[in-house]
Coordinates of C-alpha atoms in Angstrom, one line a residue:
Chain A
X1071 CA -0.6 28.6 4.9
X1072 CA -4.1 29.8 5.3
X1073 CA -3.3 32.5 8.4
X1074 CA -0.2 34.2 9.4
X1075 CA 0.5 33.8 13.0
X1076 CA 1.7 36.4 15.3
X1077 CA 3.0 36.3 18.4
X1078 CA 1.6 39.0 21.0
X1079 CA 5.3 40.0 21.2
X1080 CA 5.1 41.4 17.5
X1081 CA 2.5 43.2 17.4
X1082 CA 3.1 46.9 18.1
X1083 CA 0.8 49.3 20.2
X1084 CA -1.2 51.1 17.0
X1085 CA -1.2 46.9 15.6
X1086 CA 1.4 47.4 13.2
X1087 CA 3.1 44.1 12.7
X1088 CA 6.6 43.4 10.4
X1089 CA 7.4 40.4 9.5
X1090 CA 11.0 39.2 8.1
X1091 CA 11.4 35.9 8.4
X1092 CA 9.8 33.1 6.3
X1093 CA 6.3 33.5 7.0
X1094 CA 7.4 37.2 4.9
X1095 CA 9.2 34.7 2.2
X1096 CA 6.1 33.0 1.9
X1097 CA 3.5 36.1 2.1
X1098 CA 6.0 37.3 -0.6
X1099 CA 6.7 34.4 -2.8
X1100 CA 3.5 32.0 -2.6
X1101 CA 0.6 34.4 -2.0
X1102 CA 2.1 36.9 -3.8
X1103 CA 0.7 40.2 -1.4
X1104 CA 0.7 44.0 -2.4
X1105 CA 0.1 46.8 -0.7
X1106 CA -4.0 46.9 0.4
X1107 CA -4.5 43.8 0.4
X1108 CA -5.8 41.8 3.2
X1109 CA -4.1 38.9 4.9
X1110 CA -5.7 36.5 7.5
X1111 CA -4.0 37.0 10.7
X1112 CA -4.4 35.5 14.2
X1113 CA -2.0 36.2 17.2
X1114 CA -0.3 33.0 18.7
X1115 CA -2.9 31.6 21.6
X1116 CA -4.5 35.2 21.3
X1117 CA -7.4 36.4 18.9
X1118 CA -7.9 35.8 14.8
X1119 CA -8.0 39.2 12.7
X1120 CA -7.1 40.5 9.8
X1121 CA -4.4 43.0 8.2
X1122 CA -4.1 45.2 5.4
X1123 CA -0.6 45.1 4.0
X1124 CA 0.5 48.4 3.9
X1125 CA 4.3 48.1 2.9
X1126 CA 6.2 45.4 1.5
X1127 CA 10.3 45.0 0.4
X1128 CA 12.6 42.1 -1.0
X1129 CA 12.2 40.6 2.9
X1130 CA 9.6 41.9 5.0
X1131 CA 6.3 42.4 4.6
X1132 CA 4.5 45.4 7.1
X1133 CA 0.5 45.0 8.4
X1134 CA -1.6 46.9 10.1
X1135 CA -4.1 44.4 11.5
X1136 CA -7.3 44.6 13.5
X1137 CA -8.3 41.8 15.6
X1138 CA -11.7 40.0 17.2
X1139 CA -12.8 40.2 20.8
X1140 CA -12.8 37.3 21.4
X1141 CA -10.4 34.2 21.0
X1142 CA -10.8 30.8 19.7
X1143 CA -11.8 28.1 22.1
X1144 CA -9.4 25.3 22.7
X1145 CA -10.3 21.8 20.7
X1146 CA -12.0 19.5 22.6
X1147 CA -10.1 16.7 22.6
X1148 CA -7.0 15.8 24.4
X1149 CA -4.4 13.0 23.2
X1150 CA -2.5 10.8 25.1
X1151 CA 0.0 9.4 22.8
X1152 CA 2.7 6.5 23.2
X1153 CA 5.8 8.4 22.2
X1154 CA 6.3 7.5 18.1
X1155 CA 9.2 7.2 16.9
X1156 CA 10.7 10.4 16.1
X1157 CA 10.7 9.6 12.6
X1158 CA 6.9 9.9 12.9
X1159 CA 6.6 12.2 15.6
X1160 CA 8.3 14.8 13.9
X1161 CA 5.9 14.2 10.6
X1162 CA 3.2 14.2 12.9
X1163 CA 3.6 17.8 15.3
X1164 CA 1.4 19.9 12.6
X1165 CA -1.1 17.3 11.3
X1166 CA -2.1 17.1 15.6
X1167 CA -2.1 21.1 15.4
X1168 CA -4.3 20.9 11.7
X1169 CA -6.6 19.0 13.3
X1170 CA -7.2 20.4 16.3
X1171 CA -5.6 18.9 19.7
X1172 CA -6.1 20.9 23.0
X1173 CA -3.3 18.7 25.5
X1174 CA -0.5 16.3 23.8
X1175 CA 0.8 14.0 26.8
X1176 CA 3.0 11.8 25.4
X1177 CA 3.7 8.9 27.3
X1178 CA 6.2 5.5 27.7
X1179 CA 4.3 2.6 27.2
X1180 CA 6.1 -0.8 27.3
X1181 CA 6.6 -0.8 23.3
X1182 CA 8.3 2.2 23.6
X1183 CA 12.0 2.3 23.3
X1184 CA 13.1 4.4 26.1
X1185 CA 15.5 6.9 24.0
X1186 CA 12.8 8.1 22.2
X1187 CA 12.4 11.1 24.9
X1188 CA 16.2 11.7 24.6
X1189 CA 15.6 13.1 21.1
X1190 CA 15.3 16.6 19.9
X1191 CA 11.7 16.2 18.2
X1192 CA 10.1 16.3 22.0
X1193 CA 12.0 19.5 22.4
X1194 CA 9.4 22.8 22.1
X1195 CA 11.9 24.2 19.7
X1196 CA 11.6 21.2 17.1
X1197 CA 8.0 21.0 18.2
X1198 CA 6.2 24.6 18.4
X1199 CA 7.1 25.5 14.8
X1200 CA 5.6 22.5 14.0
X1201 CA 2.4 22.8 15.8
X1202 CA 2.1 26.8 14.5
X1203 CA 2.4 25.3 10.8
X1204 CA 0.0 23.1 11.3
X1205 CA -2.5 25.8 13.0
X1206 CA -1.8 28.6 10.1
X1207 CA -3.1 25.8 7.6
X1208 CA -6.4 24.9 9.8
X1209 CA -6.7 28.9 10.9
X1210 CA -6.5 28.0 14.2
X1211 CA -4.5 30.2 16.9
X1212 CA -4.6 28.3 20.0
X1213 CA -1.3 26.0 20.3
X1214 CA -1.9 22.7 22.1
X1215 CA 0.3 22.1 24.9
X1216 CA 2.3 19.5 25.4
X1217 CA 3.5 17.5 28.3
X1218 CA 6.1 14.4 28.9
X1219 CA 5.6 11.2 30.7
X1220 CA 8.3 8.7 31.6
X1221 CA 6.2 6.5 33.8
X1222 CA 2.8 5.0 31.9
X1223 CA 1.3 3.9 35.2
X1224 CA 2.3 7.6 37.0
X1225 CA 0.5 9.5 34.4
X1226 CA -2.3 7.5 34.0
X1227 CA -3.0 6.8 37.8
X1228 CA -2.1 9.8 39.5
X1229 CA -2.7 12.6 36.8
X1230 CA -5.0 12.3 34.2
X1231 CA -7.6 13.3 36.5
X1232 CA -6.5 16.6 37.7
X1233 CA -5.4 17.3 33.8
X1234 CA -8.7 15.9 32.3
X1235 CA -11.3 15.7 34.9
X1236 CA -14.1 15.8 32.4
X1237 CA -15.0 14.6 29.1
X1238 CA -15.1 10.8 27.8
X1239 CA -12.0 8.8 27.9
X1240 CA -11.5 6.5 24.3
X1241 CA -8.6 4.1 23.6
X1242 CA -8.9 1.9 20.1
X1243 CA -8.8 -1.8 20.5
X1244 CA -9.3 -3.8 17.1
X1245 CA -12.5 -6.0 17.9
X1246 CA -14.4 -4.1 20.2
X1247 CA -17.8 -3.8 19.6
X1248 CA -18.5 -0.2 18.9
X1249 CA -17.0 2.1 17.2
X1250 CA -15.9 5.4 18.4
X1251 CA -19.3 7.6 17.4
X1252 CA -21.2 5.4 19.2
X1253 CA -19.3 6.0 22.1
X1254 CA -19.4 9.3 21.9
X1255 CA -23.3 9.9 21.8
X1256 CA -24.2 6.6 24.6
X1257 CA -22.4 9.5 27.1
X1258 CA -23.2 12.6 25.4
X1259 CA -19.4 13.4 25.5
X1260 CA -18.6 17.0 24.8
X1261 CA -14.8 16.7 25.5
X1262 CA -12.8 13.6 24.9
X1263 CA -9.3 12.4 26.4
X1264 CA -8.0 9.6 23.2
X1265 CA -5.3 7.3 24.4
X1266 CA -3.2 5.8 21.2
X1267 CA -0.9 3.4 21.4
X1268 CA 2.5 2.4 20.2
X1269 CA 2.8 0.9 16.9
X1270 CA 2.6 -2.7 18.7
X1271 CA -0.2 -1.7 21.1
X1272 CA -0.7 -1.4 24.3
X1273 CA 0.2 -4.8 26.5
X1274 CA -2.0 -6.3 28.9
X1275 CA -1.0 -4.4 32.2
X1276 CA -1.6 -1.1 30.2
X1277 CA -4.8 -1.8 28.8
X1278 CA -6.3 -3.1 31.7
X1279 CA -4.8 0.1 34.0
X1280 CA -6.7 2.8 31.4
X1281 CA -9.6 0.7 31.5
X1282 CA -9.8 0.8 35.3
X1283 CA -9.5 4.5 34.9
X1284 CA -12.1 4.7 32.5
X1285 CA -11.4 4.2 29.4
X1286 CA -14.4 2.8 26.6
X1287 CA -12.5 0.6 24.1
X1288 CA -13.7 1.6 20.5
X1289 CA -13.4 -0.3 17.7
X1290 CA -10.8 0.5 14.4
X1291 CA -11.4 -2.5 12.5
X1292 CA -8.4 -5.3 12.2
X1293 CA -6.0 -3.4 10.2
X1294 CA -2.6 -2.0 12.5
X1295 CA -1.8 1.2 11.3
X1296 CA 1.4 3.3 12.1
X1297 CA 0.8 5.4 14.9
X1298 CA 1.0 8.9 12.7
X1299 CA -2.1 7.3 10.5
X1300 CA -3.9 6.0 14.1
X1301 CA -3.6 9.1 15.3
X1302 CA -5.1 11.4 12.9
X1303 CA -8.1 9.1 11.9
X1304 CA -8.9 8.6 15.3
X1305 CA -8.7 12.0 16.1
X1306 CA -10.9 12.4 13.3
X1307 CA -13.3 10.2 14.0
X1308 CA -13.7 11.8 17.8
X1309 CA -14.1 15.3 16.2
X1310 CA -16.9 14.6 13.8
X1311 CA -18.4 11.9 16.9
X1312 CA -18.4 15.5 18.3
X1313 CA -19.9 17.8 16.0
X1314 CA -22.2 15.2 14.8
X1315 CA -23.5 13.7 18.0
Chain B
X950 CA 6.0 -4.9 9.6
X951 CA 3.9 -7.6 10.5
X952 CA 3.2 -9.4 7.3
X953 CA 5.3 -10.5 4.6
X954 CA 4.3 -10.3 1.1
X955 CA 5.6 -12.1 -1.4
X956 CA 4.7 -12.7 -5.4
X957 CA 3.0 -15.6 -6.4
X958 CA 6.7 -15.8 -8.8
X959 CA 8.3 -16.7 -5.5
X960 CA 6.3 -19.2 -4.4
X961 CA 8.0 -22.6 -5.5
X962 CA 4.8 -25.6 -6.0
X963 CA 6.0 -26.8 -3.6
X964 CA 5.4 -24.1 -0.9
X965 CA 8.9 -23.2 -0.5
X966 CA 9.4 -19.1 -0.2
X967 CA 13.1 -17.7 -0.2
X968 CA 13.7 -14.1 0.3
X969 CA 17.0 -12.2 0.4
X970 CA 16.1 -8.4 -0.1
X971 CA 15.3 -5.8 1.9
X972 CA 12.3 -8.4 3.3
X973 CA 15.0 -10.7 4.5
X974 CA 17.1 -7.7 6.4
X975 CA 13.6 -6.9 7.7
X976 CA 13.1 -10.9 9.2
X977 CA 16.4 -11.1 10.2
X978 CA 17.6 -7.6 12.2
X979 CA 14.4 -6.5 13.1
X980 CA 12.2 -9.2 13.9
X981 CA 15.3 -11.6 14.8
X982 CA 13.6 -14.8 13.3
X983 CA 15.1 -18.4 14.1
X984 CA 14.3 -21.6 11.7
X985 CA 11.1 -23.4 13.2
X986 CA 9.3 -19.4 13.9
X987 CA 6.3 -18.9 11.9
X988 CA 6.1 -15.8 10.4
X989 CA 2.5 -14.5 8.7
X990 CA 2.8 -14.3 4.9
X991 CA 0.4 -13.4 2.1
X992 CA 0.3 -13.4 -1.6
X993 CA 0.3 -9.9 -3.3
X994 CA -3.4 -10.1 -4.8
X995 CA -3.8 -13.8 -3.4
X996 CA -4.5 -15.2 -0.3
X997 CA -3.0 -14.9 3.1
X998 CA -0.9 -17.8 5.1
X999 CA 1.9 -18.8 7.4
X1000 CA 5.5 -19.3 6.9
X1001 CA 7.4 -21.7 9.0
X1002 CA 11.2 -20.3 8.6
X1003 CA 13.4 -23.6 7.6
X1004 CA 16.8 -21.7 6.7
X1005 CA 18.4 -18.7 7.6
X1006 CA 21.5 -17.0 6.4
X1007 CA 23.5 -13.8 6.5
X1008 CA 21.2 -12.0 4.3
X1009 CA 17.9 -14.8 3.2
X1010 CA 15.5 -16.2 5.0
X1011 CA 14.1 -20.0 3.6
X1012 CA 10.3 -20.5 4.7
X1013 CA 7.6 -23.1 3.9
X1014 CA 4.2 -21.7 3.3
X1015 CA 0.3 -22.6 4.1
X1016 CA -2.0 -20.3 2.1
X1017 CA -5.7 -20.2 3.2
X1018 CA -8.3 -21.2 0.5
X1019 CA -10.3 -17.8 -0.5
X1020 CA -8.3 -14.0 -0.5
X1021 CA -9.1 -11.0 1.6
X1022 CA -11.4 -8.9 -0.4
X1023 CA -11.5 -5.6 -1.6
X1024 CA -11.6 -2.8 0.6
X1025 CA -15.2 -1.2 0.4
X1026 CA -13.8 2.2 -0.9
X1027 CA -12.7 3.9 -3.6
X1028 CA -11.0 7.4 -3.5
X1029 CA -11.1 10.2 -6.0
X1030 CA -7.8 12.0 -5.1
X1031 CA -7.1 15.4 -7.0
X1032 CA -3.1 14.7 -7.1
X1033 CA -1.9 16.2 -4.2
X1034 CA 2.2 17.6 -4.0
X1035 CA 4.6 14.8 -5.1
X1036 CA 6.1 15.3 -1.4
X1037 CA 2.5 14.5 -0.1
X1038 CA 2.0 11.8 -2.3
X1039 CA 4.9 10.3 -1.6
X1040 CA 4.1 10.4 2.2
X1041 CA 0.6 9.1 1.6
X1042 CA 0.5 6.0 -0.7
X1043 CA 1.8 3.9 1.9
X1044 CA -1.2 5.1 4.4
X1045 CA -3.5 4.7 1.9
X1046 CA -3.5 0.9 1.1
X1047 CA -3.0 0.5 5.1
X1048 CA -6.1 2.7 5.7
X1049 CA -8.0 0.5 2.6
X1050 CA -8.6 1.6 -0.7
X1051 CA -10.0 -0.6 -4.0
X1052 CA -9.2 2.3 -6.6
X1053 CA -7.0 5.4 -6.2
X1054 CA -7.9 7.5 -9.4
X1055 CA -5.9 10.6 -9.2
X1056 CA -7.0 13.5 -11.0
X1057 CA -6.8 17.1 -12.4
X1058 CA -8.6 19.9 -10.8
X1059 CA -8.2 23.8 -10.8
X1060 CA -5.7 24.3 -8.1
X1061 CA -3.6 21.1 -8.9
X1062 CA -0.5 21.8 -11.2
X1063 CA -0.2 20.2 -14.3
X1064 CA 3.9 19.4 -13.7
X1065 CA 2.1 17.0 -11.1
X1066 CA 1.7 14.3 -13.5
X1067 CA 5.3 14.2 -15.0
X1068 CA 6.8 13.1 -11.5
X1069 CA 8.0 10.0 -11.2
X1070 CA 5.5 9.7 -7.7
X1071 CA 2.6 8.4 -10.0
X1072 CA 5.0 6.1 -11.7
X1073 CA 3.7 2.2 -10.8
X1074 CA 7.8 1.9 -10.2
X1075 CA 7.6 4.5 -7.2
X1076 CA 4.3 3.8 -5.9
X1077 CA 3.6 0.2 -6.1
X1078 CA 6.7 -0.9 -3.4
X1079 CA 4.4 1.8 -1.2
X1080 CA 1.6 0.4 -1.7
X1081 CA 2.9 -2.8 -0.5
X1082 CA 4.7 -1.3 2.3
X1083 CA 1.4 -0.1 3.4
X1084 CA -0.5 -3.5 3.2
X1085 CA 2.0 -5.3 5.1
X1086 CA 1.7 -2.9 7.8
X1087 CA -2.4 -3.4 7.8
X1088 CA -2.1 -7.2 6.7
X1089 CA -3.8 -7.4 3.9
X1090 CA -2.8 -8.6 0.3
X1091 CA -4.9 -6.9 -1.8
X1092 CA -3.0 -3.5 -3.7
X1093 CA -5.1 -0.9 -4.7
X1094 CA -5.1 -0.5 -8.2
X1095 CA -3.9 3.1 -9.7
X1096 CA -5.8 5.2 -12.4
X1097 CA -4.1 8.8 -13.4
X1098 CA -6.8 11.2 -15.1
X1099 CA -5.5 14.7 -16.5
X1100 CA -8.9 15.7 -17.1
X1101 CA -11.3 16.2 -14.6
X1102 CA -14.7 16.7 -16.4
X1103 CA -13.6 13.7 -18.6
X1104 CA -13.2 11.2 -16.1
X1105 CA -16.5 12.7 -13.1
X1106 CA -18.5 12.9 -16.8
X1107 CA -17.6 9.3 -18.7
X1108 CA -15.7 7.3 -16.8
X1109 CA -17.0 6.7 -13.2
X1110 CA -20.3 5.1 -13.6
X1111 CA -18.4 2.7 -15.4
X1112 CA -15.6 2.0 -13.1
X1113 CA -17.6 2.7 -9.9
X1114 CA -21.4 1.7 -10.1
X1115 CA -22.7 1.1 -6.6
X1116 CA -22.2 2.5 -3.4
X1117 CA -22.3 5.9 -1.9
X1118 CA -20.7 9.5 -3.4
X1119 CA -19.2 11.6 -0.9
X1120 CA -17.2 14.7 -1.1
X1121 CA -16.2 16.9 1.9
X1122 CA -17.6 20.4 2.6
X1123 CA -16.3 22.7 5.2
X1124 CA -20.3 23.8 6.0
X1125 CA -22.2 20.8 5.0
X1126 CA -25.1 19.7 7.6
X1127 CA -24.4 16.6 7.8
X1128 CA -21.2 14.4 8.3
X1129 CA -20.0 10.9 6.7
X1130 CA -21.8 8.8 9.3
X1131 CA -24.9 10.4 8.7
X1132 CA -24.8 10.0 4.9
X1133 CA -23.8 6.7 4.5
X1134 CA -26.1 5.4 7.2
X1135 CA -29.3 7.4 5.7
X1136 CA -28.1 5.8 2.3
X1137 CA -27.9 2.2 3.8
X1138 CA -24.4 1.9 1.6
X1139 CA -22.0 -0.5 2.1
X1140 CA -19.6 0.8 -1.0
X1141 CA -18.6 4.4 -0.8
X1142 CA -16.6 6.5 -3.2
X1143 CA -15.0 9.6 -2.0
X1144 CA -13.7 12.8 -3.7
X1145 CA -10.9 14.4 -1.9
X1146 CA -10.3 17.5 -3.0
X1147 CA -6.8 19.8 -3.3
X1148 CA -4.8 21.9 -0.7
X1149 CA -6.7 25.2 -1.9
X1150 CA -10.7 23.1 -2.5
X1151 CA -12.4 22.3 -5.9
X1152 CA -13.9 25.2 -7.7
X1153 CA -17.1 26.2 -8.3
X1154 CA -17.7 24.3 -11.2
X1155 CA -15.9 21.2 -10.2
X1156 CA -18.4 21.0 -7.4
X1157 CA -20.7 21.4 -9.0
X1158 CA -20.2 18.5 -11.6
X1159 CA -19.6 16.2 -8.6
X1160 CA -22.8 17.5 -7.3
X1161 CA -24.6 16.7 -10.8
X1162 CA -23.0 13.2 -10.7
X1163 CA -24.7 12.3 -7.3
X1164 CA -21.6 13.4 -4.8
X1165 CA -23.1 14.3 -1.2
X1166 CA -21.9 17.0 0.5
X1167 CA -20.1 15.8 3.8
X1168 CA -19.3 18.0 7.0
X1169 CA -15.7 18.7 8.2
X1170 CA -16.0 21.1 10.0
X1171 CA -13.7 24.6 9.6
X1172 CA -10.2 23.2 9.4
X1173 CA -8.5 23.3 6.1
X1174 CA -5.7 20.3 6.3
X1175 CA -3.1 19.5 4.0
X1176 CA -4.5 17.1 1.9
X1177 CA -2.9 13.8 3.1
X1178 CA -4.2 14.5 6.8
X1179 CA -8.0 15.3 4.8
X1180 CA -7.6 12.3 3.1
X1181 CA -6.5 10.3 5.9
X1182 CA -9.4 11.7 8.3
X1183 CA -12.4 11.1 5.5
X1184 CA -10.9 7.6 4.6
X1185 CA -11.1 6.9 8.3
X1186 CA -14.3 8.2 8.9
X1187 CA -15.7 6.1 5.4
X1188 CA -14.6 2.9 6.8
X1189 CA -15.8 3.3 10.5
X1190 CA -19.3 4.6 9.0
X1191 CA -19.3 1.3 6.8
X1192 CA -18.3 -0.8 9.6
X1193 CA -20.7 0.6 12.3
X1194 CA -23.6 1.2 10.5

């Protein structure tokens, strides 16, 4: 954990903030603070800042913490995800977080077994720890939000546009002929909405519905990856498409 | 999984493949295959084929194989891994060989504990069925072969000209300029080796002897990630700069 996270909730009027739980175990146990040292903090979808420990016991750990002005800016990239299996959803929550994800929608696609949204790992209480883990190791505070789609062709024909108006829209296909960075810098993207699909891929009706709502193909190469792994390095690839245009 | 691997051991001469381990359960409950299906196959380390199934049973499936001439070849990258948690290495060797990797030498750094090594996660025992869980997921036949290096000078000083000659030396850096793409097109490479540093970065001096040894500096951006999602990302961003030049 490179920042403790806070929520506005905790901290106190003159910024004193206590902690108890196991963000103190680990504050305690891994990094090892004393009183006057200072600890990377960042309130949840607030500001980053730092505190000065100024008390610590067997359980709880007490800052007083200043904070910046301003607060991070949202990612610019957006996901829309073919439900994994939990299984890999559930490994997957902080890795999206880690590497920076502004909207999760995770949609039903045809290779989707329809259970998979009956499961606790879409519920925000299995998912928002995850996604703060995964922001206190990139130092991020903004937590991506997350929204749930039973009907592929409702979400993609009547919504995506008021959620994602702008920006590039990028799905993977094996052979097409340019790869996502290229993409990118042909439009001069500065926000991006990535669809991935299910571990079998998206079937003909569903490919040809994102294309018609504007999606570029981009091409991964011929090797099928699980969706975690297709997730993160196409995420990756659209963030440093991004900062490296 | 969409291919099965199988041992050259297990191919009879003449052709005839019968599996009745966890492959078989895999053929049979999962992808529900019925004598005269063809099902793609692939020698570990040889060439790929097809399978027509002749015989099933409770718990074996009898197929006759066609192997093409030549073998797939190596994946264009080698990785440099300081040996991440035995958790995350468990998690990542499958995603590696799907991702692509030639050679996986895992080594010391500063920040990696020594106990690392004596975990039965770098044993060939734990990783290898991995490895190959990973290739049948990408389709591709070719393991990466595993080095384990307990000291890092040793093996950046003596032993990588000799096991990796030509092609490209990358290692991530939050505030590098430039990214992957940029590097490995400005170097024309079409081989890339890349150091992937541990959870808390190399030291000064270990980045320094990467430096020496011809490793460029490659942006990230600000994020730290846990290593298997950094080594994920940069593996993904290697093979897409290779492929779209």
């Amino acid at each position: 954990v490179n920042l403790l996270l806070v929520e506005a909730s905790e901290v106190e009027p003159n910024r004193a903030v206590r902690v108890a739980d196991r963000r103190a175990r680990h504050l305690l146990r891994v990094l090892r603070v004393t009183p006057g040292q200072y600890v990377r903090v960042g309130i949840v979808d607030g500001p980053l800042g730092q505190g000065i420990v100024e008390r610590t016991s067997d359980d709880a750990v007490e800052l007083r913490c200043t904070f910046d002005e301003a607060m991070p800016s949202r990612p610019p990239v957006d996901l829309l995800l073919a439900l994994p299996r939990p299984k890999v959803l559930q490994r997957l929550w902080a890795q999206l977080a880690a590497l920076g994800v502004g909207h999760i929608a995770l949609t039903n696609a045809e290779k989707v077994e329809r259970d998979y949204f009956d499961t606790h790992v879409v519920t925000p209480e299995t998912y928002r720890p995850l996604l703060i883990e995964g922001l206190q190791q990139a130092r991020d505070t903004r937590v991506p939000t997350v929204s749930l789609h039973k009907r592929f062709r409702v979400v993609v024909e009547d919504e995506l546009d008021a959620q994602f108006g702008r920006g590039i829209r990028l799905v993977a296909h094996p052979n097409a002929p340019h790869g996502v960075a290229h993409q990118v810098s042909a439009t001069h993207a500065t926000r991006a909405l990535l669809a991935v699909g299910p571990e079998g891929g998206w079937n003909a009706f569903e490919r040809e519905l994102l294309r018609s709502r504007g999606f570029l193909e981009a091409g991964m190469g011929p090797r099928t990856l699980r969706s975690d792994t297709a997730a993160v390095a196409l995420l990756a690839l659209v963030h440093d498409a991004l900062r490296f245009p």
